[in-house]
Short mmCIF file of C-alpha atoms in Angstrom, two decimals:
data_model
loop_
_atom_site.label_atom_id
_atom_site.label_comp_id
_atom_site.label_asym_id
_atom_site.label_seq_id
_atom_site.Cartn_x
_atom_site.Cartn_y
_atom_site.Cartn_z
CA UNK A 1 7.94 -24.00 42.88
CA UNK A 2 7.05 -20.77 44.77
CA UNK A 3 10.83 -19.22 42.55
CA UNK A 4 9.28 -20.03 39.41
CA UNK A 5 6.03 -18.74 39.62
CA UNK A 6 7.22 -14.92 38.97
CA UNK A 7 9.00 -16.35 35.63
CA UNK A 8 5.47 -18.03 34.94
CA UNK A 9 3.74 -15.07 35.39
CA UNK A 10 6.28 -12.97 33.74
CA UNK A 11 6.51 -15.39 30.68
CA UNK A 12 2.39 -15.57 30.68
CA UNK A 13 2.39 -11.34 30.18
CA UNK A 14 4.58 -11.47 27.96
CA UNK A 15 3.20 -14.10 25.45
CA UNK A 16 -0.05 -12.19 25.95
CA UNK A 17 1.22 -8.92 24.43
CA UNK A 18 2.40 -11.10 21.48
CA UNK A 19 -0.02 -10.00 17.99
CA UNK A 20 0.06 -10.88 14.53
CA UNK A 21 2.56 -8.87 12.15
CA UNK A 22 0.39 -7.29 9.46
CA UNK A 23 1.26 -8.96 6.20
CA UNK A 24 1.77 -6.38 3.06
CA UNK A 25 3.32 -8.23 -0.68
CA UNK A 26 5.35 -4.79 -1.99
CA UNK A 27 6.39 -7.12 -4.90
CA UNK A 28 9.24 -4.92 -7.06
CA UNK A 29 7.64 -1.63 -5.61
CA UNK A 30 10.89 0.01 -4.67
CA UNK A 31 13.16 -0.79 -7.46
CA UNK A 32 9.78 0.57 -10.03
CA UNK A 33 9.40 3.49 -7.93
CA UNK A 34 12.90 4.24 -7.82
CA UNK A 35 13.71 3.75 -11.72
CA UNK A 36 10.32 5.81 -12.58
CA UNK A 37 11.53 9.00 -10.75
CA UNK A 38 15.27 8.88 -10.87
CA UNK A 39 14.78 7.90 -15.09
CA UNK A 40 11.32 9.57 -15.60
CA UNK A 41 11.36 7.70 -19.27
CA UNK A 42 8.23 6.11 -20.36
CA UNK A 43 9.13 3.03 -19.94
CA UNK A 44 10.22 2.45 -16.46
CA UNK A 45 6.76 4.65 -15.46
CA UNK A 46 5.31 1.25 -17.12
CA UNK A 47 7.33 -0.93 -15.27
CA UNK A 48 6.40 0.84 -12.05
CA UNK A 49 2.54 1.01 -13.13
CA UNK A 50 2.53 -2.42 -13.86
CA UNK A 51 4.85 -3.09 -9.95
CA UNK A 52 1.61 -1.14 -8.36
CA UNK A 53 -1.04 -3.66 -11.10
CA UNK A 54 0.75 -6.56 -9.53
CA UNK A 55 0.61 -5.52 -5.59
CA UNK A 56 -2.67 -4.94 -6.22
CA UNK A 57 -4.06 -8.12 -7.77
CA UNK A 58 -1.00 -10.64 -5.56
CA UNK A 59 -2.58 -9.04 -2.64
CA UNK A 60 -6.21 -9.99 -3.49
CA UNK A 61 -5.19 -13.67 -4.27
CA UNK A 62 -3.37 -14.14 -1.07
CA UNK A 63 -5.59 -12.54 1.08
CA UNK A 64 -3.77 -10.07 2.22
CA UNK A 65 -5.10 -6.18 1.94
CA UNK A 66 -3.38 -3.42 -0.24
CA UNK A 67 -0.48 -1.33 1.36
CA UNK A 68 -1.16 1.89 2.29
CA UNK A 69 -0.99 4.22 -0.43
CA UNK A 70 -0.54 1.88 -3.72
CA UNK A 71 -4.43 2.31 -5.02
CA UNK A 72 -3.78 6.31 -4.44
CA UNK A 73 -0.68 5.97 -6.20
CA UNK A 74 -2.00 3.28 -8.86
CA UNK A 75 -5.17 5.82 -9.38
CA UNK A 76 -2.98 8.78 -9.38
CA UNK A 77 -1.12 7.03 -12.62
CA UNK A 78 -3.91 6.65 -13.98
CA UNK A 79 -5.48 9.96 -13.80
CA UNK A 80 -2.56 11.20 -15.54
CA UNK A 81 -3.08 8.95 -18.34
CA UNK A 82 -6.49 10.75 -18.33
CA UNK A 83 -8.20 7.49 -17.59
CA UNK A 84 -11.85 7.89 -16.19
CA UNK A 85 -11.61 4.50 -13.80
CA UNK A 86 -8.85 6.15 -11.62
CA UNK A 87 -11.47 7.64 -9.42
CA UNK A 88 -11.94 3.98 -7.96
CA UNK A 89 -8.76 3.33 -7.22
CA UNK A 90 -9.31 6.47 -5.32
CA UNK A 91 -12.25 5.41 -3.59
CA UNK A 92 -10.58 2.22 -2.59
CA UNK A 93 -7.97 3.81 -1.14
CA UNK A 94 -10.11 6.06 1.27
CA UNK A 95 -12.45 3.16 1.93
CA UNK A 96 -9.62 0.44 2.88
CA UNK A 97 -8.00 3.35 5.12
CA UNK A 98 -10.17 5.46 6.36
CA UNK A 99 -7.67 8.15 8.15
CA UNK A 100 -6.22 8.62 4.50
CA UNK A 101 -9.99 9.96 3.48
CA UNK A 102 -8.62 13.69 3.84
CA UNK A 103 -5.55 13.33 1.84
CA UNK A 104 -7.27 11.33 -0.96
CA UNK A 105 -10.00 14.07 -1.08
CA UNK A 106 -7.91 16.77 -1.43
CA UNK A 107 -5.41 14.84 -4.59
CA UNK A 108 -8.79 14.36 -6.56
CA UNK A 109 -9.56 18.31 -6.03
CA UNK A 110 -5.81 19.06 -7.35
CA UNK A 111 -6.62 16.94 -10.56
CA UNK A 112 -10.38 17.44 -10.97
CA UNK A 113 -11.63 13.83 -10.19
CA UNK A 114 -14.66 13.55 -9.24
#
């Protein structure tokens, strides 16, 4: 008994250090992204907005939160399209993570969001 305990105890640390993976759904993010830089055309930038519509809304219905970046990016789209609700996305993005606040500020200064 007394040559197992340090394998108990080592075991016991070990399966205490043990935490939960944080779950992101990226969907068809990197093949979008890719095609919508590499081709530029107008069509795969609507294949890639509507790759950052469906991480968005699959996230919501399984619970899971946004990936970093994708409402910036999603709102960013948007604001290029000159649509007024990008500012949300925006908002979202600095409220879900807050150490991205600075960075989010400082893209709605370079295209006049409010």
């Amino acid at each position: 008994m007394n040559k197992l305990m340090p394998l108990l105890l080592v075991a016991a640390l070990l399966s205490a250090c043990v935490t939960r993976p944080i779950d992101y759904y990226y969907g068809g993010y990197e093949k979008a992204y890719y095609h919508a830089k590499k081709d530029g055309t107008p069509e795969s930038i609507a294949k890639y907005q509507k790759a950052l519509e469906d991480i968005i809304q699959t996230s919501g219905k399984k619970g899971l939160r946004v990936p970093p970046g994708i409402y910036l990016e999603y709102g960013y789209l948007l604001a290029k399209q000159g649509k007024a609700d990008a500012g949300q996305y925006f908002d979202l993005e600095a409220k879900t993570y807050p150490e991205s606040a600075k960075f989010v500020a400082l893209v709605k200064t370079q295209i006049k969001q409010p």
